[in-house]
mmCIF file of C-alpha atoms in Angstrom:
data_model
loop_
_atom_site.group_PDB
_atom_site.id
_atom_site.type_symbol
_atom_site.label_atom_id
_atom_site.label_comp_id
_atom_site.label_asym_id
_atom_site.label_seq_id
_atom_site.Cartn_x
_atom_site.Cartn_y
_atom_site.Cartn_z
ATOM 1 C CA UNK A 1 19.239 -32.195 -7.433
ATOM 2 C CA UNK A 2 18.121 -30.212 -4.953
ATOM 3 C CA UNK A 3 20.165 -30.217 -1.052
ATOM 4 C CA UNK A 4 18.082 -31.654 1.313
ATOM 5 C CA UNK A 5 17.503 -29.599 4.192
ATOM 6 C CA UNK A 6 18.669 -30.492 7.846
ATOM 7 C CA UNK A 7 16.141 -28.674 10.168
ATOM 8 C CA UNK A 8 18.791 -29.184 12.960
ATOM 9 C CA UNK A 9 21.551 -28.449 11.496
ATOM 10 C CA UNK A 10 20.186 -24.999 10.380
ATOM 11 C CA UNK A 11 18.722 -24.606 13.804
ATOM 12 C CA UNK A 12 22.049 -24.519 15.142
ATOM 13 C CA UNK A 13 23.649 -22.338 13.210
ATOM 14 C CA UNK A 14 21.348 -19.963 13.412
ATOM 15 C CA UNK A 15 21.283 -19.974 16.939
ATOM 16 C CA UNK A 16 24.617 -19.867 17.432
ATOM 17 C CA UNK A 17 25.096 -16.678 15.749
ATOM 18 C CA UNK A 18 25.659 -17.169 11.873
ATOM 19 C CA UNK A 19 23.299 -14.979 9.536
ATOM 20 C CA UNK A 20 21.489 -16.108 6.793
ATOM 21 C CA UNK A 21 24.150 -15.240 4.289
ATOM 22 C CA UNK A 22 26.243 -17.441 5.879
ATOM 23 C CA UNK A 23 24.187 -20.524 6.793
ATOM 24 C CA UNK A 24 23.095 -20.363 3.009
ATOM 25 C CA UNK A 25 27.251 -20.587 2.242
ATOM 26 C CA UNK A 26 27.472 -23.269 4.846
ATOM 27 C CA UNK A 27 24.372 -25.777 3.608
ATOM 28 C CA UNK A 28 24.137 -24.673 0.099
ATOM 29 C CA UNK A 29 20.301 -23.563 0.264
ATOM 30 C CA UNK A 30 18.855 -20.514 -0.717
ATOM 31 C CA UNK A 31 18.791 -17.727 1.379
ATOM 32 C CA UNK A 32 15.159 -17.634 1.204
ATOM 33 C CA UNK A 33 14.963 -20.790 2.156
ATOM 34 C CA UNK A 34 17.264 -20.803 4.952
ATOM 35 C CA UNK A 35 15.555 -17.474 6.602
ATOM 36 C CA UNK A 36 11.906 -19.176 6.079
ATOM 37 C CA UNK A 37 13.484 -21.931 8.018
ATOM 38 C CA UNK A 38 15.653 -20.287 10.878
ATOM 39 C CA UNK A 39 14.415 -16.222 11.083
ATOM 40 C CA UNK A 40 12.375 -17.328 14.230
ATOM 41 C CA UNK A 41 15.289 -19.360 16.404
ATOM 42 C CA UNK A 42 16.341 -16.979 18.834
ATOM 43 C CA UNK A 43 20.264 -16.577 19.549
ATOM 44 C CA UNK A 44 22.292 -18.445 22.539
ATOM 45 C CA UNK A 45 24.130 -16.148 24.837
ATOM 46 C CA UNK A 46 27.404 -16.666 22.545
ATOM 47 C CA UNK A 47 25.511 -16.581 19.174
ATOM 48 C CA UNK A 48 23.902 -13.313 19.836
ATOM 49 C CA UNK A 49 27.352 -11.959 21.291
ATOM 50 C CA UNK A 50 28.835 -13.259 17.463
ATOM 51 C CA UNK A 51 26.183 -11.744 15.546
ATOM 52 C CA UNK A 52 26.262 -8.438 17.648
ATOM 53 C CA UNK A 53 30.133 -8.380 16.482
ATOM 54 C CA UNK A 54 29.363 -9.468 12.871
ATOM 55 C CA UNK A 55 26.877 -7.087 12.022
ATOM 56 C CA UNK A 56 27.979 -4.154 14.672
ATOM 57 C CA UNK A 57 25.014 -4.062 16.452
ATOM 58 C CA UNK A 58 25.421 -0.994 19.233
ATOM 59 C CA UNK A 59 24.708 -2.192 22.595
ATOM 60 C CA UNK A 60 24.032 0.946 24.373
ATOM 61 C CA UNK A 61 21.828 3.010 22.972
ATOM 62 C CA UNK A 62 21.998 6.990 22.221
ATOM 63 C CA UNK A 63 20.595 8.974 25.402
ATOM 64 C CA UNK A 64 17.215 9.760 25.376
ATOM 65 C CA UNK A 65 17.024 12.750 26.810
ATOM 66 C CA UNK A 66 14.591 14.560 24.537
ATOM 67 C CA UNK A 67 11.391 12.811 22.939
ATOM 68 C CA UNK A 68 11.067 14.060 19.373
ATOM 69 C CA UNK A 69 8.618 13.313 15.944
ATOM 70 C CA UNK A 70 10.989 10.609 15.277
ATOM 71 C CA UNK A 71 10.493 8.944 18.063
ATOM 72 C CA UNK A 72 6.528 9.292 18.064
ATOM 73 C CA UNK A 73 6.623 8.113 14.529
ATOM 74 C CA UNK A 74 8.623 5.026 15.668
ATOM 75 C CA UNK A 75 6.585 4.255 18.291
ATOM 76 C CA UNK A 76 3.369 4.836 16.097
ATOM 77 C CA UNK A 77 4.658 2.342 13.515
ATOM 78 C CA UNK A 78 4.915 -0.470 16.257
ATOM 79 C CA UNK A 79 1.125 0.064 17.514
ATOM 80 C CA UNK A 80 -0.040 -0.498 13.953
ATOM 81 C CA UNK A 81 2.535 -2.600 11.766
ATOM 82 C CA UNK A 82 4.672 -3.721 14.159
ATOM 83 C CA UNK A 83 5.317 -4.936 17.722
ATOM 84 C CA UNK A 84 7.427 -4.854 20.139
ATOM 85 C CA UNK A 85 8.051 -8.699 21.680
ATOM 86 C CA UNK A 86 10.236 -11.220 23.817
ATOM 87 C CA UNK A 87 11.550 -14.595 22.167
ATOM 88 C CA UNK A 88 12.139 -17.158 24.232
ATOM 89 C CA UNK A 89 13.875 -20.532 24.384
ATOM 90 C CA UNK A 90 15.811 -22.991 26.757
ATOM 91 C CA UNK A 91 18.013 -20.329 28.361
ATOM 92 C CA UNK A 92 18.145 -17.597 26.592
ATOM 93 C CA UNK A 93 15.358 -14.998 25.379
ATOM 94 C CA UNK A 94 15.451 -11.625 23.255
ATOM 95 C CA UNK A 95 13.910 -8.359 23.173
ATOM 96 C CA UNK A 96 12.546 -7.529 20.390
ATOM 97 C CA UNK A 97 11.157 -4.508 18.266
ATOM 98 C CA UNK A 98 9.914 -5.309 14.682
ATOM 99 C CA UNK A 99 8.184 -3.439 12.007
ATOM 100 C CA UNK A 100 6.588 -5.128 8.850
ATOM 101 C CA UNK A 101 5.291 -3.507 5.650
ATOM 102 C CA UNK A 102 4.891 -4.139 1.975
ATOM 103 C CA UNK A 103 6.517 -0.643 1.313
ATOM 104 C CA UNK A 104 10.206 -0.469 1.231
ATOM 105 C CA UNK A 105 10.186 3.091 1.691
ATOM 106 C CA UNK A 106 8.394 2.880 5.077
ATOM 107 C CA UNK A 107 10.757 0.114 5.857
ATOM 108 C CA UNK A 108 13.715 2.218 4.893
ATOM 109 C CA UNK A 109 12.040 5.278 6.777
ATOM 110 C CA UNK A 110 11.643 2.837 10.399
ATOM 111 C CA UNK A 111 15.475 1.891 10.024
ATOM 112 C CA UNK A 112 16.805 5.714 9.734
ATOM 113 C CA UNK A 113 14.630 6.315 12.204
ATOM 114 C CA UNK A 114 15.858 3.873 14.817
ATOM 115 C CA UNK A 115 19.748 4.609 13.867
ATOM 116 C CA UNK A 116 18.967 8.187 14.227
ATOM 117 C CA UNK A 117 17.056 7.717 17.401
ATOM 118 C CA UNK A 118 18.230 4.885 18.971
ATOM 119 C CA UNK A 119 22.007 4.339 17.037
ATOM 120 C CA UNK A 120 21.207 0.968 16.496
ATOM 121 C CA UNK A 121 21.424 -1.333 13.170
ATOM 122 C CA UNK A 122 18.649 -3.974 12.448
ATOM 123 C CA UNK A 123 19.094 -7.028 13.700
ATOM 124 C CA UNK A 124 17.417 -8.957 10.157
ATOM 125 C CA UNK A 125 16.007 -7.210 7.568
ATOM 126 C CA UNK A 126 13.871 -9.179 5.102
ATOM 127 C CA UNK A 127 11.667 -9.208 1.934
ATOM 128 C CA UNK A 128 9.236 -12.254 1.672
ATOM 129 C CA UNK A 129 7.397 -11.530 -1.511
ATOM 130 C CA UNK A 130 4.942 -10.180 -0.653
ATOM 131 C CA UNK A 131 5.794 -7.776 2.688
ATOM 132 C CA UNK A 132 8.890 -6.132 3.983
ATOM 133 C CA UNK A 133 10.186 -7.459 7.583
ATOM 134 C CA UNK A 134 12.907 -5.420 9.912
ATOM 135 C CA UNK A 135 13.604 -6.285 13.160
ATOM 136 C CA UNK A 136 15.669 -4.721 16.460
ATOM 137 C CA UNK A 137 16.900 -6.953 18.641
ATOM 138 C CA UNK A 138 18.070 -5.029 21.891
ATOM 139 C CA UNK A 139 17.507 -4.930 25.786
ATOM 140 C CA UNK A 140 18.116 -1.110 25.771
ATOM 141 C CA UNK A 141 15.750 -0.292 23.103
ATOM 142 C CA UNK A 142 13.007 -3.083 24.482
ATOM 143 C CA UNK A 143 12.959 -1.126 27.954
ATOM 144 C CA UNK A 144 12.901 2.457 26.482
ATOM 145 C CA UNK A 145 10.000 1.721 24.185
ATOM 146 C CA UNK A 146 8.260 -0.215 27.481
ATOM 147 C CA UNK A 147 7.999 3.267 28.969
ATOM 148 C CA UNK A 148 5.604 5.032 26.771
ATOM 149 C CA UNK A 149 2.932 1.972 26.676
ATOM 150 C CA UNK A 150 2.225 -1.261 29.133
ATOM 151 C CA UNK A 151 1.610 -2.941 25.459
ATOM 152 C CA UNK A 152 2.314 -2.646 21.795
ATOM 153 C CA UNK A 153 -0.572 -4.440 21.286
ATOM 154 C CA UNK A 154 -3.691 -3.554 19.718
ATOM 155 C CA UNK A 155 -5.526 -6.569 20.848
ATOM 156 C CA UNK A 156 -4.362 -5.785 24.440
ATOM 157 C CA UNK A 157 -7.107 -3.582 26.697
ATOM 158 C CA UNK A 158 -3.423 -1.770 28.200
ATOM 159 C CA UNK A 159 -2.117 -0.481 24.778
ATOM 160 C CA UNK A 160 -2.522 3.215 24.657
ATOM 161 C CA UNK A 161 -0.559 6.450 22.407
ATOM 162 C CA UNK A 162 1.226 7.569 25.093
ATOM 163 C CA UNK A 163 0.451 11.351 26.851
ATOM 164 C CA UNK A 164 4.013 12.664 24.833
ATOM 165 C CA UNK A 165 2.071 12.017 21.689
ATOM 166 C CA UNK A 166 -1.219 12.960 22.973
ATOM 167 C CA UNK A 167 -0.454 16.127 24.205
ATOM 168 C CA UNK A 168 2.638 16.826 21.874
ATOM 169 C CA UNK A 169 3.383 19.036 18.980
ATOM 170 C CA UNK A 170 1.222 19.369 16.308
ATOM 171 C CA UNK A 171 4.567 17.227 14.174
ATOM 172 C CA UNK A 172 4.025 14.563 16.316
ATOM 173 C CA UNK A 173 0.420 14.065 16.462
ATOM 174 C CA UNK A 174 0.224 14.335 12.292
ATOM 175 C CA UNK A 175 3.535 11.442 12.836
ATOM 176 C CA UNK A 176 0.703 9.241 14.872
ATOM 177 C CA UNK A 177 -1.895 9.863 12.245
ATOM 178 C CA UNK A 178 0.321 9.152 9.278
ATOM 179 C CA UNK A 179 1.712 5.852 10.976
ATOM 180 C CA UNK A 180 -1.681 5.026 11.140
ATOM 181 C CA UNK A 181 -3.197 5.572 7.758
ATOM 182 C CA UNK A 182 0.198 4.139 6.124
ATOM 183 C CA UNK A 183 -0.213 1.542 7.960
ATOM 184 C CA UNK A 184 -3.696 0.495 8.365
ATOM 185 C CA UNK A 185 -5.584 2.840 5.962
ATOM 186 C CA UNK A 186 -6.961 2.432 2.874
ATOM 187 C CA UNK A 187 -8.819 3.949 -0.584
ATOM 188 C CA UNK A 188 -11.461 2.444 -2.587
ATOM 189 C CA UNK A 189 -11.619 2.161 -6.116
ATOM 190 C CA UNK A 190 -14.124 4.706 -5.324
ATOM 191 C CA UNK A 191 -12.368 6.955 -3.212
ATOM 192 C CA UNK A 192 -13.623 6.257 0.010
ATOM 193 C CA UNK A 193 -10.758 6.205 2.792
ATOM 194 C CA UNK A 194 -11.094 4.214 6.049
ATOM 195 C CA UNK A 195 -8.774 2.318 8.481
ATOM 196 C CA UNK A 196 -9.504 0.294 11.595
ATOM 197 C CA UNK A 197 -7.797 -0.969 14.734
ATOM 198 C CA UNK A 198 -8.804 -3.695 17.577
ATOM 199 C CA UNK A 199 -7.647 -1.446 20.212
ATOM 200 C CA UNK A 200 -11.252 0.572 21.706
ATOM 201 C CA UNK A 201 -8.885 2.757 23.574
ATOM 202 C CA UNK A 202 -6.517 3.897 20.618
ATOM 203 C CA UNK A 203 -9.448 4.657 18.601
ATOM 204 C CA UNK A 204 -11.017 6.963 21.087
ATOM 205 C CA UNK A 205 -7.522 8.546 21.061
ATOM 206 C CA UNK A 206 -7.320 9.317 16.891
ATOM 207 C CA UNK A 207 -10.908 10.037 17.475
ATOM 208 C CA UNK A 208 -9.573 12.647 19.457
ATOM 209 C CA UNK A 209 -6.796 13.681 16.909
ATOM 210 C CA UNK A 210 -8.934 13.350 13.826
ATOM 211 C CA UNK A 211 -11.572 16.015 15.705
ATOM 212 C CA UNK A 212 -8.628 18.193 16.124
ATOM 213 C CA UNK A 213 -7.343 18.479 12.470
ATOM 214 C CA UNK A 214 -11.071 19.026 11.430
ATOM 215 C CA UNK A 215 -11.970 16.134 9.508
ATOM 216 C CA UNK A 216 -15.740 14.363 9.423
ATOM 217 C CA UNK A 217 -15.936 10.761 9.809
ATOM 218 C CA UNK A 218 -18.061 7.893 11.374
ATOM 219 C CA UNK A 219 -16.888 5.370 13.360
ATOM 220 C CA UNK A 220 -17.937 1.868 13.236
ATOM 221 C CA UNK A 221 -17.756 -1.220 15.579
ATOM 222 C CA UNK A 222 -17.494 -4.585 13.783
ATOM 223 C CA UNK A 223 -16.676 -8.384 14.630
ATOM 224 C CA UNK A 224 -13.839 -10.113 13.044
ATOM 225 C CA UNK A 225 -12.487 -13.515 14.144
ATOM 226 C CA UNK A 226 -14.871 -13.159 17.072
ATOM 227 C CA UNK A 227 -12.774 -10.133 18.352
ATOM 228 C CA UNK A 228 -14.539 -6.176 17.946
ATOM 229 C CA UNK A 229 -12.770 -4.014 15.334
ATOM 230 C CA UNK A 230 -13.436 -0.351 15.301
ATOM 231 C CA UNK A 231 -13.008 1.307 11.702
ATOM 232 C CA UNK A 232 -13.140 4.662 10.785
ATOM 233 C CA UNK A 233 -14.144 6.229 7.710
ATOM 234 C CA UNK A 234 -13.893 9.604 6.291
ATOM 235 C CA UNK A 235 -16.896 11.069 4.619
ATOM 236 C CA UNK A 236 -16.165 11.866 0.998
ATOM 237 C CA UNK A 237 -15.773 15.443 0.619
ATOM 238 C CA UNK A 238 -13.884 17.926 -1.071
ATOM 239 C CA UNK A 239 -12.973 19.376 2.314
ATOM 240 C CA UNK A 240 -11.463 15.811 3.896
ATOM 241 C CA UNK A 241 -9.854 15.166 0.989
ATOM 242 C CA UNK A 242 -8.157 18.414 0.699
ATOM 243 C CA UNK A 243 -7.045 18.393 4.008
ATOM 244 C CA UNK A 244 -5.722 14.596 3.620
ATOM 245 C CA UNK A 245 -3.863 15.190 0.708
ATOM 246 C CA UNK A 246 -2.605 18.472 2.453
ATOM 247 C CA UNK A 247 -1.341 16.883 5.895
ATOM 248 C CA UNK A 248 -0.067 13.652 3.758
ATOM 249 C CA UNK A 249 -1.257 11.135 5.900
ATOM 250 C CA UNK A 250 -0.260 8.959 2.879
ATOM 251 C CA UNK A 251 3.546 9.235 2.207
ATOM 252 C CA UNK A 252 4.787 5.717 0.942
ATOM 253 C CA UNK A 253 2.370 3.078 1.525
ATOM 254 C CA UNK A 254 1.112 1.210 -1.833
ATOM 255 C CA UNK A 255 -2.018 -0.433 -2.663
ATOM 256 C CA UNK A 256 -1.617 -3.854 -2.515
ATOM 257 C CA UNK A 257 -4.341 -5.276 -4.017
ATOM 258 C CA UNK A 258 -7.438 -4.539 -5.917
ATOM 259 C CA UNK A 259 -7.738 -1.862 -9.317
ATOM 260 C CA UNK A 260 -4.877 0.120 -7.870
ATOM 261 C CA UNK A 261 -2.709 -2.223 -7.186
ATOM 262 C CA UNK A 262 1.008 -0.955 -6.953
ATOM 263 C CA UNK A 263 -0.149 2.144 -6.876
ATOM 264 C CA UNK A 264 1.178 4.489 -4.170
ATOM 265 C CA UNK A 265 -2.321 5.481 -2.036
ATOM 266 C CA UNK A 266 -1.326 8.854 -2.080
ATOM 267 C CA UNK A 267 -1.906 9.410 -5.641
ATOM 268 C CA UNK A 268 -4.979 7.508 -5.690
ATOM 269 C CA UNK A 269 -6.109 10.222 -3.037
ATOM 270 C CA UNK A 270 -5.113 12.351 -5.731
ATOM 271 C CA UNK A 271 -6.724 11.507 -8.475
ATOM 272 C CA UNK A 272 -10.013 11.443 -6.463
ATOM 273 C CA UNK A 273 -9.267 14.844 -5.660
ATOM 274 C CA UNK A 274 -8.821 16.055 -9.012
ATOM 275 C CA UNK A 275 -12.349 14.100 -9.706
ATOM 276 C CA UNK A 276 -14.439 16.389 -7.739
ATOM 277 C CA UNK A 277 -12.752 19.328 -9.288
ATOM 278 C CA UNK A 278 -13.448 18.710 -12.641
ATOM 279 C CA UNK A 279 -17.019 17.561 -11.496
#
């Protein structure tokens, strides 16, 4: 027989510091269970203090006294996949940075990046079936990342790549335009690649980018959920493709539906390569 689950009871541990691992010991449930239930109560001022100790989260972080392509790539992730976020609750609240993806290589790639970066550990780190979630929960890191952009937000007029990607190294700029084809791109069964964003401002910006590394593309403005989307789309040539494949704006994002599912896009790029070749 199944335990029945107390909603307050799991409430409370949760936000009184205990992780999943241990609220599952505690009430007998599942883990998955217990995170699906709990992963969105945000800690009291004691509970996050326990689970800081637990799990060693570093409160300070590293100085930031240089930005670097690690850093741009972090912050790329977050405008696409992720976001960056305050809980709140009845005296307490939490900063938040979080990154989600159904590649656990891009997930593992975000959390070296943020230890190397930042020196922090994730805060939960979890795998829901389907997509890959990791999430930073820290005051430090919540006001550095607040500098670059007034919003992580795609759906927000004030999100914007800020000027030390913009006008950056060429490493950084290709970090921005990998983020953004791992994490919103995509490949056809017939090879055609596109990727879209909400944000009119941050597409005139990899408008921008995309014009500098050469490629040919059309942009186009469509409606979804009664909100504008702008896509782009690469024309299908030997010469884009080469130059895709070449830069690697696909490194570990899979396909996750569709004829290639499971697939890693990159070698679907690939193969579509090799197909005008042999043509």
């Amino acid at each position: 027989m199944r335990n029945a689950i107390d909603l307050n009871k799991l409430q409370e541990l949760r936000r009184n510091g205990y992780t999943f691992s241990e609220i599952s010991k505690k009430t007998g449930l599942n883990r998955k269970v217990v995170w699906r239930h709990t992963h969105t109560i945000p800690f009291s001022k004691m509970g996050s203090a326990r689970h800081e100790k637990l799990n060693g989260i570093v409160k300070q972080i590293k100085g930031q006294s240089k930005f670097t392509s690690r850093k741009a790539r972090i912050i790329s992730h977050l405008f696409f996949d992720g976001s960056l976020f305050r809980t709140k609750a009845p005296k307490s609240y939490h900063r938040v940075a979080r990154y989600i993806n159904s590649s656990k290589k891009l997930i593992n790639e975000f959390e070296k990046d943020i230890w190397f970066v930042y020196g922090l550990k994730p805060t939960s780190k979890n795998f829901d079936g389907k997509v890959w979630r990791i999430s930073f929960s820290s005051k430090k890191l919540f006001e550095d990342l607040s500098k670059y952009s007034p919003s992580y937000s795609t759906s927000n007029s004030l999100a914007r790549i800020p000027v030390e990607i913009m006008n950056g190294t060429r490493k950084m700029k290709l970090e921005l335009l990998r983020a953004f084809w791992n994490d919103e791109g995509s490949i056809s069964s017939e090879g055609r690649l596109s990727a879209d964003t909400r944000s009119k401002t941050i597409m005139q910006q990899l408008v921008k980018l995309h014009k500098e590394f050469g490629f040919i593309f059309n942009i186009v403005k469509y409606v979804d959920l009664r909100r504008p989307v702008y896509k782009i789309y690469l024309f299908k040539t030997r010469k884009n493709l080469e130059k895709f494949v070449k830069l690697q704006l696909f490194t570990y994002s899979i396909v996750a539906r569709g004829k290639g599912e499971g697939k890693t896009k990159f070698s679907v790029v690939k193969d579509t390569l090799r197909h005008f070749k042999t043509r």
